[in-house]
mmCIF file of C-alpha atoms in Angstrom:
data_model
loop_
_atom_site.group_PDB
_atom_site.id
_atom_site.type_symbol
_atom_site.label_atom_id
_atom_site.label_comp_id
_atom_site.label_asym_id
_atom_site.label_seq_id
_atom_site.Cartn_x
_atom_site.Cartn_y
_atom_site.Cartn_z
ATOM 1 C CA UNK A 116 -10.836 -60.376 11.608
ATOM 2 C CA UNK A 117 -9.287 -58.570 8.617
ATOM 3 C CA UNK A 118 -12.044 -56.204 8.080
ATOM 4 C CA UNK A 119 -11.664 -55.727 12.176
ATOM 5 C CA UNK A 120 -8.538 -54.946 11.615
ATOM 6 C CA UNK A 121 -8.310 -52.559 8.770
ATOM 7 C CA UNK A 122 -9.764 -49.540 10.490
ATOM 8 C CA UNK A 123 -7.004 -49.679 13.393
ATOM 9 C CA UNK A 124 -4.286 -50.013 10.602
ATOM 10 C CA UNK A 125 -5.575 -47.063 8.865
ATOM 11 C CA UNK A 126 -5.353 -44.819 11.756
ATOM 12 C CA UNK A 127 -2.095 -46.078 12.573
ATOM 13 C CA UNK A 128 -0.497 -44.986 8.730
ATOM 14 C CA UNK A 129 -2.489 -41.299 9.531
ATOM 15 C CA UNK A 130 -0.696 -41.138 12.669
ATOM 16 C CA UNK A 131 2.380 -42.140 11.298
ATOM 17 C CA UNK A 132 2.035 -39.714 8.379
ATOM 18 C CA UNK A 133 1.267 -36.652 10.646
ATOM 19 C CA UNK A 134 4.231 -37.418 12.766
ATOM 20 C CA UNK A 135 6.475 -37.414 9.609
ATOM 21 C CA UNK A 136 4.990 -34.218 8.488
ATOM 22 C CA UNK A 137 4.424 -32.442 11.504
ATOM 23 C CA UNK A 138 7.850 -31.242 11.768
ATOM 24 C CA UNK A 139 8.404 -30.256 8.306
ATOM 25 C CA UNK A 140 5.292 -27.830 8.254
ATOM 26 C CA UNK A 141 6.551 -26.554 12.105
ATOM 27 C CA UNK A 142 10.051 -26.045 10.434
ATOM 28 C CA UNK A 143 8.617 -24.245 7.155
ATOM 29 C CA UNK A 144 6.448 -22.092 9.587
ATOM 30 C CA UNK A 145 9.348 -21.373 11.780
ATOM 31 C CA UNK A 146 11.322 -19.964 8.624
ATOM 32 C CA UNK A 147 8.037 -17.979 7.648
ATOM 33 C CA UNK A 148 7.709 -16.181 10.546
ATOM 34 C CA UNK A 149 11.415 -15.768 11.535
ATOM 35 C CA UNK A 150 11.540 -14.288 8.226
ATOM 36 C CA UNK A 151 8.697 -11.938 8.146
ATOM 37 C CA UNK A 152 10.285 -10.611 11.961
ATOM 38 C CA UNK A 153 13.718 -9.617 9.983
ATOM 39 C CA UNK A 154 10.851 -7.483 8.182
ATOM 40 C CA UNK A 155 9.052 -6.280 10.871
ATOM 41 C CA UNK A 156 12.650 -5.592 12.926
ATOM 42 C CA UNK A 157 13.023 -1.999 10.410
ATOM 43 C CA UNK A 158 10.560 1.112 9.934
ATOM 44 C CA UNK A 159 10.378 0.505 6.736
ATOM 45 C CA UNK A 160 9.287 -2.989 6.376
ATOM 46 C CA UNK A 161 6.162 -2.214 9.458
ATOM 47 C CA UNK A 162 5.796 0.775 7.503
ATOM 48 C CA UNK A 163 5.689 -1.659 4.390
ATOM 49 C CA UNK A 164 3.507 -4.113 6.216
ATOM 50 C CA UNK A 165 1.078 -1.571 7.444
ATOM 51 C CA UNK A 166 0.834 0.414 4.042
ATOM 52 C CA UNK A 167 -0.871 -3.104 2.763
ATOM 53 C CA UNK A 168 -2.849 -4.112 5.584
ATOM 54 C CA UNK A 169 -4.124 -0.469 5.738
ATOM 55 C CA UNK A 170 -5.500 -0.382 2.348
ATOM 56 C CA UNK A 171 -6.540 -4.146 1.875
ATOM 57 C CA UNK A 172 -8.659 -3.575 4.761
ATOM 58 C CA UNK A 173 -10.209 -0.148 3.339
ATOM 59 C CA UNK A 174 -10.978 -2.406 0.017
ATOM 60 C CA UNK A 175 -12.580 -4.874 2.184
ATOM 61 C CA UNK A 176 -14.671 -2.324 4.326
ATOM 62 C CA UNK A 177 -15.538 -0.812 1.072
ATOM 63 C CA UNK A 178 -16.965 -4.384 -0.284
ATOM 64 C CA UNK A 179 -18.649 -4.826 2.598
ATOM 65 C CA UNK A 180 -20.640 -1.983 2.505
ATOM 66 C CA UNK A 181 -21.399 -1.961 -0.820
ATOM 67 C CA UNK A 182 -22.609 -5.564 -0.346
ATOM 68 C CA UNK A 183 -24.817 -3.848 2.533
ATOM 69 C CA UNK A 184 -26.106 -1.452 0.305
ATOM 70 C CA UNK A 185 -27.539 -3.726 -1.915
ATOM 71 C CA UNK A 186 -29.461 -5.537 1.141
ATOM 72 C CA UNK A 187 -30.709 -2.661 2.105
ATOM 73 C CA UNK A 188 -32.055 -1.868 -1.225
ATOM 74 C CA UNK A 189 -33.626 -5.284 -1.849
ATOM 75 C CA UNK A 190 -35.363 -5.368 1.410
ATOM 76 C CA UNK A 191 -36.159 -1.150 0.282
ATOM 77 C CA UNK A 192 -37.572 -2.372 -3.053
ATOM 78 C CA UNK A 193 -39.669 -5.709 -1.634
ATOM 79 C CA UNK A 194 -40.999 -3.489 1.104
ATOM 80 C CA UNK A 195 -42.335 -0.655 -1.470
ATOM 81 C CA UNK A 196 -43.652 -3.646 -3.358
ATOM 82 C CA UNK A 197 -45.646 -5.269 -0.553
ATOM 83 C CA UNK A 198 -46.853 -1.530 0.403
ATOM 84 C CA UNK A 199 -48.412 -0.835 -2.890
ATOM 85 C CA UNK A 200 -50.474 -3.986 -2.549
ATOM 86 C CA UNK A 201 -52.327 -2.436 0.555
ATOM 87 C CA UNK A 202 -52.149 1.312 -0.481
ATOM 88 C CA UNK A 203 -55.798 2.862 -1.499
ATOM 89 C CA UNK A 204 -55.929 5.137 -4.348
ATOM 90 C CA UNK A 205 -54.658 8.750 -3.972
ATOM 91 C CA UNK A 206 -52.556 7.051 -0.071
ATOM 92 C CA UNK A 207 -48.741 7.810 -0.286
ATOM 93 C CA UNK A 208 -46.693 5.936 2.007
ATOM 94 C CA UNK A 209 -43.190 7.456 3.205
ATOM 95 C CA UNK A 210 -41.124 5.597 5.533
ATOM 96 C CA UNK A 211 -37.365 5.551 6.363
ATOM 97 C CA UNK A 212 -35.434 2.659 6.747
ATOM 98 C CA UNK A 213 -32.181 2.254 8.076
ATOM 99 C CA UNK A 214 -29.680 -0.134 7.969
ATOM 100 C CA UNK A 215 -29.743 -2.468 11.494
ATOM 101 C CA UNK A 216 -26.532 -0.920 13.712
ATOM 102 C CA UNK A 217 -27.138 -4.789 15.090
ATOM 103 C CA UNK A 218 -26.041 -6.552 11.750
ATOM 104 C CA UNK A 219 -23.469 -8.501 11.692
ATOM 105 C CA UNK A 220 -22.253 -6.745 8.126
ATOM 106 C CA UNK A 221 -22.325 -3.508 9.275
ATOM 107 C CA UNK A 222 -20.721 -3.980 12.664
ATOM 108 C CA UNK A 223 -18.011 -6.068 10.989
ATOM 109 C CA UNK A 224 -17.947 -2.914 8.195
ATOM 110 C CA UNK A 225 -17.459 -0.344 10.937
ATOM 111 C CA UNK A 226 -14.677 -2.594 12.829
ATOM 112 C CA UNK A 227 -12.503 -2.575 9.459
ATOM 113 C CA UNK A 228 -13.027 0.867 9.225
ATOM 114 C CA UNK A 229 -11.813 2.055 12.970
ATOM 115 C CA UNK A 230 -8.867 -0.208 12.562
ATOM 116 C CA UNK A 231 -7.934 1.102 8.764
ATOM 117 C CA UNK A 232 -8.375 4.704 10.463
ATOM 118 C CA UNK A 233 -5.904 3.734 13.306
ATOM 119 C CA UNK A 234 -3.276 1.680 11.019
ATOM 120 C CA UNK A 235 -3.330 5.128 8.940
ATOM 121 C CA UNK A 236 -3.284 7.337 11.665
ATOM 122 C CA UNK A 237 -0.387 5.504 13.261
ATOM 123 C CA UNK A 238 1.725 5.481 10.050
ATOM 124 C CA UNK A 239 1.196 9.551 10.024
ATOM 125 C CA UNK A 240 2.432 9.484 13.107
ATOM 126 C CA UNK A 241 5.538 7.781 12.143
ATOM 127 C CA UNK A 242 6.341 9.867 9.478
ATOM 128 C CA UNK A 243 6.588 12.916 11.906
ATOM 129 C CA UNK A 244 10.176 12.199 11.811
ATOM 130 C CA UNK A 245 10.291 11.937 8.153
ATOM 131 C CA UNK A 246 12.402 15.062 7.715
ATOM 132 C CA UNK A 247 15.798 13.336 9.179
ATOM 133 C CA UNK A 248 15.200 10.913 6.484
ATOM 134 C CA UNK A 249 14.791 13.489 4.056
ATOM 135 C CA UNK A 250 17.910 14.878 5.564
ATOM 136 C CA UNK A 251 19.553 12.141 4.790
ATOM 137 C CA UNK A 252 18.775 12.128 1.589
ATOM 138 C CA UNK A 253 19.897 15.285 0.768
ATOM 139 C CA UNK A 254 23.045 14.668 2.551
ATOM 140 C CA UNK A 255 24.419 11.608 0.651
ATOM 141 C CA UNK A 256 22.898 13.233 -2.591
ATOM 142 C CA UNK A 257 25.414 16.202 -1.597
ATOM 143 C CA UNK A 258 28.541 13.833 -1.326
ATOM 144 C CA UNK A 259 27.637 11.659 -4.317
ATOM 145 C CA UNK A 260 25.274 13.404 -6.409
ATOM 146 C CA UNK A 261 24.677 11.732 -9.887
ATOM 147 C CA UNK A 262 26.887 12.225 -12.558
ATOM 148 C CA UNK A 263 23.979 12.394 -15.228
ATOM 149 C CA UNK A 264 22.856 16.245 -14.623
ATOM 150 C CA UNK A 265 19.504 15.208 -15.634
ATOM 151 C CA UNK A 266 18.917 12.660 -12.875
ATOM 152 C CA UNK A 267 21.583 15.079 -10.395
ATOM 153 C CA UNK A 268 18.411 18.130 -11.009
ATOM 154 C CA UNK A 269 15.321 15.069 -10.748
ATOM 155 C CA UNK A 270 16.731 14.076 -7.391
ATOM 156 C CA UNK A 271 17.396 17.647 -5.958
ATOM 157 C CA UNK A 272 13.608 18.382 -7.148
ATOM 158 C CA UNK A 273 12.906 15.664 -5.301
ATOM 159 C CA UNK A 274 14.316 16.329 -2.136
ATOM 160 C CA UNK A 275 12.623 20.267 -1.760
ATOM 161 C CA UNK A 276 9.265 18.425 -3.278
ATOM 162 C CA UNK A 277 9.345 15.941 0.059
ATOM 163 C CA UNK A 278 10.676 18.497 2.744
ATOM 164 C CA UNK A 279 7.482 20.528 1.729
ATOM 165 C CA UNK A 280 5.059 17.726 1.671
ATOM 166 C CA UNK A 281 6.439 16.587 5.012
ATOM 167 C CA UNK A 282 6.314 19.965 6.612
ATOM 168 C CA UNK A 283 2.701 20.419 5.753
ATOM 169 C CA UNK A 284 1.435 16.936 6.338
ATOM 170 C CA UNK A 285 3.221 17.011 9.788
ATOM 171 C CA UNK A 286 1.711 20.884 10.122
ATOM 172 C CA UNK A 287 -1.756 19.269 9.591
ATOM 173 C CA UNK A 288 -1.351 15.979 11.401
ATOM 174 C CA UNK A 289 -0.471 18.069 14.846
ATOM 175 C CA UNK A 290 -3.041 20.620 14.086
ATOM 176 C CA UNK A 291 -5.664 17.923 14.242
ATOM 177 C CA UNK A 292 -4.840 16.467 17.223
ATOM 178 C CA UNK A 293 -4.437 20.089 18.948
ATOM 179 C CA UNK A 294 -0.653 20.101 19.082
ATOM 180 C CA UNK A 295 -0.581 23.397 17.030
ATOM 181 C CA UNK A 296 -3.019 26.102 16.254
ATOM 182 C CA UNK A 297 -4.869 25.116 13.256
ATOM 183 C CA UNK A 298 -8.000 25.451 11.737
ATOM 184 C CA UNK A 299 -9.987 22.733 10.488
ATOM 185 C CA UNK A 300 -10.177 24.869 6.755
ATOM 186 C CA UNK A 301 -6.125 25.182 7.415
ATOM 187 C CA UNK A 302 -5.817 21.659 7.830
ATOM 188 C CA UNK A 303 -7.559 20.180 5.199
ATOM 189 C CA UNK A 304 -5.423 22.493 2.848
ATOM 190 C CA UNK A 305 -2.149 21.621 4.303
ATOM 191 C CA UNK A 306 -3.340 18.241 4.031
ATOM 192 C CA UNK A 307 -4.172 18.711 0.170
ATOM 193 C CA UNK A 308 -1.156 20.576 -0.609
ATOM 194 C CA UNK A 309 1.163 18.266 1.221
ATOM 195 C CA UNK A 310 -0.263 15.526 -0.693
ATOM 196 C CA UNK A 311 0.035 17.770 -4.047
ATOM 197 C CA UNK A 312 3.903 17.804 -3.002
ATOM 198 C CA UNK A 313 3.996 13.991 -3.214
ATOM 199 C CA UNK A 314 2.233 14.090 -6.529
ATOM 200 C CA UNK A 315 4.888 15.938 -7.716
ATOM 201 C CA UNK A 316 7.434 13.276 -6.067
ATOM 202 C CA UNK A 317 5.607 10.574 -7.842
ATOM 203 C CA UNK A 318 5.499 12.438 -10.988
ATOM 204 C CA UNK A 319 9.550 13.218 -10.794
ATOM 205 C CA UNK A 320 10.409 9.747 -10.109
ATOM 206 C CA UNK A 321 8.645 8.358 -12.944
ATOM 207 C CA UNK A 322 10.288 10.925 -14.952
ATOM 208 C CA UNK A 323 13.728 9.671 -13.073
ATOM 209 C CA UNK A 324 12.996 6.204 -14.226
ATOM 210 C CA UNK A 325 12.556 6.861 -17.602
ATOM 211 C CA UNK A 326 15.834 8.924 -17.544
ATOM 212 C CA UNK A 327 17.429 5.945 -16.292
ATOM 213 C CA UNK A 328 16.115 3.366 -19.006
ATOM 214 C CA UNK A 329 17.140 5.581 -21.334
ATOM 215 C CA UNK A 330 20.398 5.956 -19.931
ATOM 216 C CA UNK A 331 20.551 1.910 -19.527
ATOM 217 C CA UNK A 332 19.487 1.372 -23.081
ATOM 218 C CA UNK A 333 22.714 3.982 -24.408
ATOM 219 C CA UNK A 334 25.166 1.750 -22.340
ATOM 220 C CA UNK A 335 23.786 -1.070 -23.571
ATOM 221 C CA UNK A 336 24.644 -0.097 -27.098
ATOM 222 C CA UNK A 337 27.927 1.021 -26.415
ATOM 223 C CA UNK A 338 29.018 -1.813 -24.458
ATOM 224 C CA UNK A 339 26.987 -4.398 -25.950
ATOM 225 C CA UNK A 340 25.111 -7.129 -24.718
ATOM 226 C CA UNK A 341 27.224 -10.300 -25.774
ATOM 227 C CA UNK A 342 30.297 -8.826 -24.008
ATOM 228 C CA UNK A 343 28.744 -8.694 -20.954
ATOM 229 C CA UNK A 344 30.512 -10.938 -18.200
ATOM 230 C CA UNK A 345 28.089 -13.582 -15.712
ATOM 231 C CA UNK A 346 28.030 -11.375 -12.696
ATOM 232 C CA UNK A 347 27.353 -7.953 -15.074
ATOM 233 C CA UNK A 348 24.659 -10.100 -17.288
ATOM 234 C CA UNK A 349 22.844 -11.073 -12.742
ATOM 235 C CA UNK A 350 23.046 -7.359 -11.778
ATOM 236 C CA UNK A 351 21.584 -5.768 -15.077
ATOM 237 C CA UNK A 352 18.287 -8.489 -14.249
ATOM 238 C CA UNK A 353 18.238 -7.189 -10.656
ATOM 239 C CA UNK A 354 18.281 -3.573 -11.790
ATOM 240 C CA UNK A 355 15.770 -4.371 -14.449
ATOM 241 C CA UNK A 356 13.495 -6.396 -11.981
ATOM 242 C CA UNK A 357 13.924 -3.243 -9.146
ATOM 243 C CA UNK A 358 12.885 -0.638 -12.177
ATOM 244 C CA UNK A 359 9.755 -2.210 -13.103
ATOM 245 C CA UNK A 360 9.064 -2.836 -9.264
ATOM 246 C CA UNK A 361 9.377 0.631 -8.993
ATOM 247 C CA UNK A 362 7.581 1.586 -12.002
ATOM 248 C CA UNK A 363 4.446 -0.352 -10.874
ATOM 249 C CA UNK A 364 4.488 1.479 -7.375
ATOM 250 C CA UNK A 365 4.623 5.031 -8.729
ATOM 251 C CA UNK A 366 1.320 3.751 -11.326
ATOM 252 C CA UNK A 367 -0.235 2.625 -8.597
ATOM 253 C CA UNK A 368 0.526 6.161 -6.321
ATOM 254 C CA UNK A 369 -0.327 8.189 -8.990
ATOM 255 C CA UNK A 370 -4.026 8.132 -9.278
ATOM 256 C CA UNK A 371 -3.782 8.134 -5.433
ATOM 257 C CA UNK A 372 -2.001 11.248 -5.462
ATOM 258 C CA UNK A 373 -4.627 12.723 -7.421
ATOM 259 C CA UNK A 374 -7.238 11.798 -5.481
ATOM 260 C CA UNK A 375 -5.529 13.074 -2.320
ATOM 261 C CA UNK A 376 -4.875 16.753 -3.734
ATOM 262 C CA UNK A 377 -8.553 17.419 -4.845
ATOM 263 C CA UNK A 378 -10.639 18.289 -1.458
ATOM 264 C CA UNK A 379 -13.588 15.848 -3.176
ATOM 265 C CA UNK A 380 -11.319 13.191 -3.890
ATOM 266 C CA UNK A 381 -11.860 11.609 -7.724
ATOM 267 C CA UNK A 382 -11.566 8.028 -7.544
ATOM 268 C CA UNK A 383 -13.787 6.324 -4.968
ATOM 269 C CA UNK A 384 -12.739 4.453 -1.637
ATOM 270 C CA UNK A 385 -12.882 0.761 -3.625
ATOM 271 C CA UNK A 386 -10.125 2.155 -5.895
ATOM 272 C CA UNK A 387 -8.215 4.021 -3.071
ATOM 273 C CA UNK A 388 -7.907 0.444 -1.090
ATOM 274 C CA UNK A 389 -7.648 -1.402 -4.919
ATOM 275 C CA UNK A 390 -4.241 0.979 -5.809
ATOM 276 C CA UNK A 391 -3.045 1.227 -2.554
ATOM 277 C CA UNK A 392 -2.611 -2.553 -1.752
ATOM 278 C CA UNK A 393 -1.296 -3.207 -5.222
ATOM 279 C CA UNK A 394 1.605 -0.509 -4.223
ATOM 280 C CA UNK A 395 1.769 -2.489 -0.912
ATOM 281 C CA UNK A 396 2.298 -5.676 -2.033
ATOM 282 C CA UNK A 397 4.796 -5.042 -4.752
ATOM 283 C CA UNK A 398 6.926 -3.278 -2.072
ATOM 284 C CA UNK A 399 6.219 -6.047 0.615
ATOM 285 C CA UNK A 400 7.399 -8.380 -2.402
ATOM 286 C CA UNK A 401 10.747 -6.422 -3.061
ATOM 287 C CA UNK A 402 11.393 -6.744 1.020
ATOM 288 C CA UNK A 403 10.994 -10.467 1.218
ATOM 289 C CA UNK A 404 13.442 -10.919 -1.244
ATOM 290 C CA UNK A 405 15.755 -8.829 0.253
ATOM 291 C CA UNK A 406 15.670 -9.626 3.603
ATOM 292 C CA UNK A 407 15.546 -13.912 2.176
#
């Protein structure tokens, strides 16, 4: 009778376990995604959230055809092998062989690409009104420009370096979809210098940072660090925590932007997916805490 019994008691604690918790992992999933809505409910966390999915699925598309060019080469390799086994002296085979259109890796490669292609092509789009932002920029730089003259010259640089980038990338983005009259050579230059505009963003804001560490380290001396109050000691960690965030984005940009302004790109689409996600995901990271 006991050992009769023992299963049925078993599956009674199981049941009685998932019903405890059930409603904790439904209530911690509720938060999750309530959360990640607040995220989604402003441009610039889908912008955020696309950025990352964009170029996590160009890594992945790039792994997976990599992976499929290694097949291809084994079954290359052990098909030359077998051939030269049959050959006669002085016979030269030549054959083609081409990856299946039918495989499951390459049809799974080509999906991740079409949808990387859209995701980036949609966040183009997007950025068509990217010059009210840039507006706005200038605007409240205007009314409350920086007092350090340094960082006040950095952040007007700034501004004319991303009204030209947008102009052209918008210039080439409606040119390609036969909204204006462009050339295909026009476009891909307005398409390299726009992104040689945002180099020069990414290159002034790293410069902008290290104004302001340098600026933070001065005040730091002067005021000194043991006569810093509780709430001053919590802001200067948030500062320093939304530096190096920033910091790690503009690394992760920068080889990007140089890849972008040279027609034959110089880093190859593994990298490009690689960088791109890392600047993704440290941004993503900054939003969730903001938005906790």
């Amino acid at each position: 009778m006991a050992d009769a019994t023992a299963p049925a008691s078993g599956k009674v604690a199981k049941s009685q376990q998932l019903r405890h918790w059930l409603p904790l992992y439904i209530s911690k999933a509720d938060r999750t995604i309530t959360h990640t809505n607040r995220i989604l409910s402003t441009s610039t966390g889908i912008d955020t959230t696309l950025l990352t999915l964009n170029y996590f699925l160009v890594l992945l598309h790039s792994q997976l055809d990599a992976l499929s060019t290694r097949r291809l080469s084994r079954a290359a390799n052990a098909f030359v092998q077998k051939a030269n086994d049959t050959l006669l002296p002085g016979e030269t085979l030549i054959a083609a062989i081409a990856a299946s259109p039918s495989s499951r890796l390459v049809r799974s490669s080509n999906s991740l690409r079409a949808l990387a292609d859209l995701i980036a092509d949609f966040r183009i789009f997007l950025r068509l009104w990217g010059l009210l932002g840039i507006w706005a920029w200038a605007a409240s730089t205007w009314r409350s420009p920086p007092r350090d003259s340094v960082l006040k010259t950095l952040a007007w640089t700034q501004v004319a370096a991303n009204a030209v980038y947008q102009v052209l990338e918008n210039g080439a983005y409606l040119g390609s979809k036969g909204v204006v009259g462009l050339s295909e050579t026009r476009q891909t230059r307005w398409f390299v210098w726009s992104s040689r505009f945002w180099m020069a963003h990414v290159v002034l804001d790293l410069g902008r940072l290290a104004r302001v560490r340098q600026l933070r380290r001065r005040e730091g001396v002067r005021m000194g660090v043991e006569s810093e109050e509780k709430e001053g000691k919590v802001q200067r960690v948030r500062d320093e925590a939304r530096w190096w965030s920033e910091a790690y984005v503009n690394a992760a940009y920068a080889p990007l932007t140089v890849h972008w302004s040279l027609e034959q790109g110089c880093v190859s689409e593994a990298w490009v997916g690689f960088l791109g996600m890392v600047a993704g995901l440290v941004g993503f990271k900054e939003l969730w805490e903001q938005t906790a």
